[in-house]
mmCIF file of C-alpha atoms in Angstrom:
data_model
loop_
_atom_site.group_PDB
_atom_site.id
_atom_site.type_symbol
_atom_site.label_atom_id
_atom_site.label_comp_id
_atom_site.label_asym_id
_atom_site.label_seq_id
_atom_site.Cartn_x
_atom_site.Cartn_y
_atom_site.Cartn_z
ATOM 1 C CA UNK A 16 -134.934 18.731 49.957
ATOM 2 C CA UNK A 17 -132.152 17.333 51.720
ATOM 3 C CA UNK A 18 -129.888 17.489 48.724
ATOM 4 C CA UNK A 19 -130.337 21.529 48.973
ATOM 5 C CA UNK A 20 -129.740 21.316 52.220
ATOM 6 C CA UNK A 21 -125.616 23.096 53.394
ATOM 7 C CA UNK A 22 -123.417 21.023 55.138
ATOM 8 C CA UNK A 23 -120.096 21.801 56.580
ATOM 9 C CA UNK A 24 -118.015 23.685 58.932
ATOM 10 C CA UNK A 25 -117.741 26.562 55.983
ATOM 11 C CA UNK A 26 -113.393 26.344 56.837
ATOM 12 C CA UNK A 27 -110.861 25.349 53.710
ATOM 13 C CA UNK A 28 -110.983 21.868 54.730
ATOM 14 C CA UNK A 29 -114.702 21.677 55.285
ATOM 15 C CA UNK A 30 -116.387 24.028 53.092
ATOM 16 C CA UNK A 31 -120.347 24.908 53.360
ATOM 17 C CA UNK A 32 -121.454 23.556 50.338
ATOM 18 C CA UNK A 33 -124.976 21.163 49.670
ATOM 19 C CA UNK A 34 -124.774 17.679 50.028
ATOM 20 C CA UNK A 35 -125.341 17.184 46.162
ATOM 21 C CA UNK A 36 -122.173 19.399 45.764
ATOM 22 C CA UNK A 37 -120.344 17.535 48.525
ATOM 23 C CA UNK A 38 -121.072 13.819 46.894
ATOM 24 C CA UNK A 39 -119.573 15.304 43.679
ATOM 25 C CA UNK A 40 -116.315 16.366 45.047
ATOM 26 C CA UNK A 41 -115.964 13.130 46.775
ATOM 27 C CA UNK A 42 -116.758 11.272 44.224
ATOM 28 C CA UNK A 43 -114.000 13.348 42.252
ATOM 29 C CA UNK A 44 -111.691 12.315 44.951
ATOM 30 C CA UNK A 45 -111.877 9.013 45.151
ATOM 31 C CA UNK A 46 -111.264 9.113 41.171
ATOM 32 C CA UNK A 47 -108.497 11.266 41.581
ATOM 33 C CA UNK A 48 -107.115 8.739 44.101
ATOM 34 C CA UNK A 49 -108.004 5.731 42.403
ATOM 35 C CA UNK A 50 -106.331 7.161 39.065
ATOM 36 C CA UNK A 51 -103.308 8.165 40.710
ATOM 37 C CA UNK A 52 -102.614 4.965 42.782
ATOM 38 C CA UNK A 53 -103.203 2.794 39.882
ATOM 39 C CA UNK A 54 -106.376 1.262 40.427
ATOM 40 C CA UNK A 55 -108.623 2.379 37.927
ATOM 41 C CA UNK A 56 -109.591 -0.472 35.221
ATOM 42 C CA UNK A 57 -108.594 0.790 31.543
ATOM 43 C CA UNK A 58 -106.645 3.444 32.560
ATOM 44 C CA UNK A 59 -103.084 1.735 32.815
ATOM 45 C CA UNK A 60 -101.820 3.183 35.952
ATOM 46 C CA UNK A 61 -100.955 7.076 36.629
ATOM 47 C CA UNK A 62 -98.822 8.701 34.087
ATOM 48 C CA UNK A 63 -95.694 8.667 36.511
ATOM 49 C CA UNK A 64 -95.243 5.128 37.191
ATOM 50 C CA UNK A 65 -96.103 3.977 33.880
ATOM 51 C CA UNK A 66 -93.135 6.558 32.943
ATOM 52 C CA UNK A 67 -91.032 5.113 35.596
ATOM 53 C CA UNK A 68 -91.621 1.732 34.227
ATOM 54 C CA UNK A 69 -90.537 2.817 30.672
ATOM 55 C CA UNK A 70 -87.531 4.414 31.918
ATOM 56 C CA UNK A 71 -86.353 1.472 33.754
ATOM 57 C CA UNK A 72 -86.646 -0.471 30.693
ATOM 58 C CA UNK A 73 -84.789 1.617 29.143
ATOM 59 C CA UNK A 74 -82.198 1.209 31.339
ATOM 60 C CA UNK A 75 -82.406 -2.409 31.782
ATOM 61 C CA UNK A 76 -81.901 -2.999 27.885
ATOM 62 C CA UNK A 77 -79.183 -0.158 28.145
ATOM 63 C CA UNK A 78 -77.532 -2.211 31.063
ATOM 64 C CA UNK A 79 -77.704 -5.728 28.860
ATOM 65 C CA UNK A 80 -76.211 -3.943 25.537
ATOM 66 C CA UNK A 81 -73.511 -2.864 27.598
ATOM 67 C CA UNK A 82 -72.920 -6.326 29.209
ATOM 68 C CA UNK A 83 -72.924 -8.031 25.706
ATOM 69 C CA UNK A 84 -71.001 -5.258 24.102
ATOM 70 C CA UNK A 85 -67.992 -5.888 27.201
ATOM 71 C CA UNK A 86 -68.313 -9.835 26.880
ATOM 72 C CA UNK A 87 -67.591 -9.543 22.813
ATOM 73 C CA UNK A 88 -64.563 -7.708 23.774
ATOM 74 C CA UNK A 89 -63.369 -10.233 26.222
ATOM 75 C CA UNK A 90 -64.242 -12.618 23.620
ATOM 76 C CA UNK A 91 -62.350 -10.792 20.751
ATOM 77 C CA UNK A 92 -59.259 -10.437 23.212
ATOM 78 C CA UNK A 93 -59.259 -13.504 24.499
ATOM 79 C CA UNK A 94 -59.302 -15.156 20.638
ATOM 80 C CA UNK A 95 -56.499 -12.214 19.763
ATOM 81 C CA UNK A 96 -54.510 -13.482 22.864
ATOM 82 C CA UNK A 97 -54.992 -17.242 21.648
ATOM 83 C CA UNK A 98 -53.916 -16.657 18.432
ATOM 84 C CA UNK A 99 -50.685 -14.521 19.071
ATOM 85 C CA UNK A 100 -49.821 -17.339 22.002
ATOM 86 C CA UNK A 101 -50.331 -20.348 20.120
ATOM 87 C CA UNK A 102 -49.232 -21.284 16.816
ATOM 88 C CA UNK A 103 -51.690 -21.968 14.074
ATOM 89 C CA UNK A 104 -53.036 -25.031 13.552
ATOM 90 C CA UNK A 105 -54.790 -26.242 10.363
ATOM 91 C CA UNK A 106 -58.368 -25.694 9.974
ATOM 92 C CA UNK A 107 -60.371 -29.015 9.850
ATOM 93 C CA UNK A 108 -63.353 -28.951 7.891
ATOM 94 C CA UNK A 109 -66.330 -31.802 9.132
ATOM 95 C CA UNK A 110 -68.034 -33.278 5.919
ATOM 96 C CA UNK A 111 -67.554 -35.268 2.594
ATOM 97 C CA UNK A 112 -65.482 -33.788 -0.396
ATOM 98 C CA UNK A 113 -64.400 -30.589 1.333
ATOM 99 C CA UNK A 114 -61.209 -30.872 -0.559
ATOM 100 C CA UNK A 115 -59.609 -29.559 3.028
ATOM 101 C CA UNK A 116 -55.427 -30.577 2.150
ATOM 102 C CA UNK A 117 -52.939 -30.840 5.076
ATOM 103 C CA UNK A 118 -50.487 -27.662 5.184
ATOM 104 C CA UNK A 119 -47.521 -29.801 4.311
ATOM 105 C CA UNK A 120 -49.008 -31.150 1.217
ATOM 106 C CA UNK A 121 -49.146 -29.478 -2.055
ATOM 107 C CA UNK A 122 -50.992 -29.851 -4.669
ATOM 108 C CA UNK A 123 -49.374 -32.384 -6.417
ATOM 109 C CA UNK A 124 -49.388 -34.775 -3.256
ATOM 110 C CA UNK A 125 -46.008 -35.172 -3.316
ATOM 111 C CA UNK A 126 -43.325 -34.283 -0.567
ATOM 112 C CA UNK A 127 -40.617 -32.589 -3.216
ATOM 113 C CA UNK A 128 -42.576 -29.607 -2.768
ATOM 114 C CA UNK A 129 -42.711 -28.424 -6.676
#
């Protein structure tokens, strides 16, 4: 039979093996590679890129808290510098009945003050 038949140079690259035993270490080869470039269906890629991929997500989300986290500071500072610069100004409520009185008046409505 031809698939008992030995093939190869009989070195570490080529070993003498059968042909049947030669297909299946090919075969395993091309899985191996297949796997380990990603292009195996089902599989999801090799191990180290889809690790890869979850650490640079990681670090992208790490990278956008941080952003956020400096731009509510700036914010905070900026309304703290606002504030201390400027003096305050009476807080104007938009709607019906909100019983919102101008600083100056009491809450008698008239301008004695008691």
């Amino acid at each position: 039979l031809t698939a008992n038949q030995m093939y190869g140079a009989g070195t570490a690259q080529d070993p003498a093996c059968t042909l049947r035993t030669r297909m299946k270490r090919l075969s395993l080869a091309r899985m191996e590679r297949d796997f380990w470039n990603g292009q195996m269906r089902d599989e999801g890629g090799p191990p180290l890129k889809r690790i890869q991929r979850a650490v640079e997500e990681v670090r992208r989300d790490l990278k956008t808290k941080r952003q956020q986290q400096q731009q509510q500071q700036q914010n905070g500072q900026m309304t703290n510098e606002d504030s201390s610069s400027c003096a305050p100004t009476p807080s104007v409520s938009s709607g019906r009945g909100s019983g919102v009185q101008s600083r100056n008046n009491n809450d008698y409505g008239d301008d004695a003050g008691g």
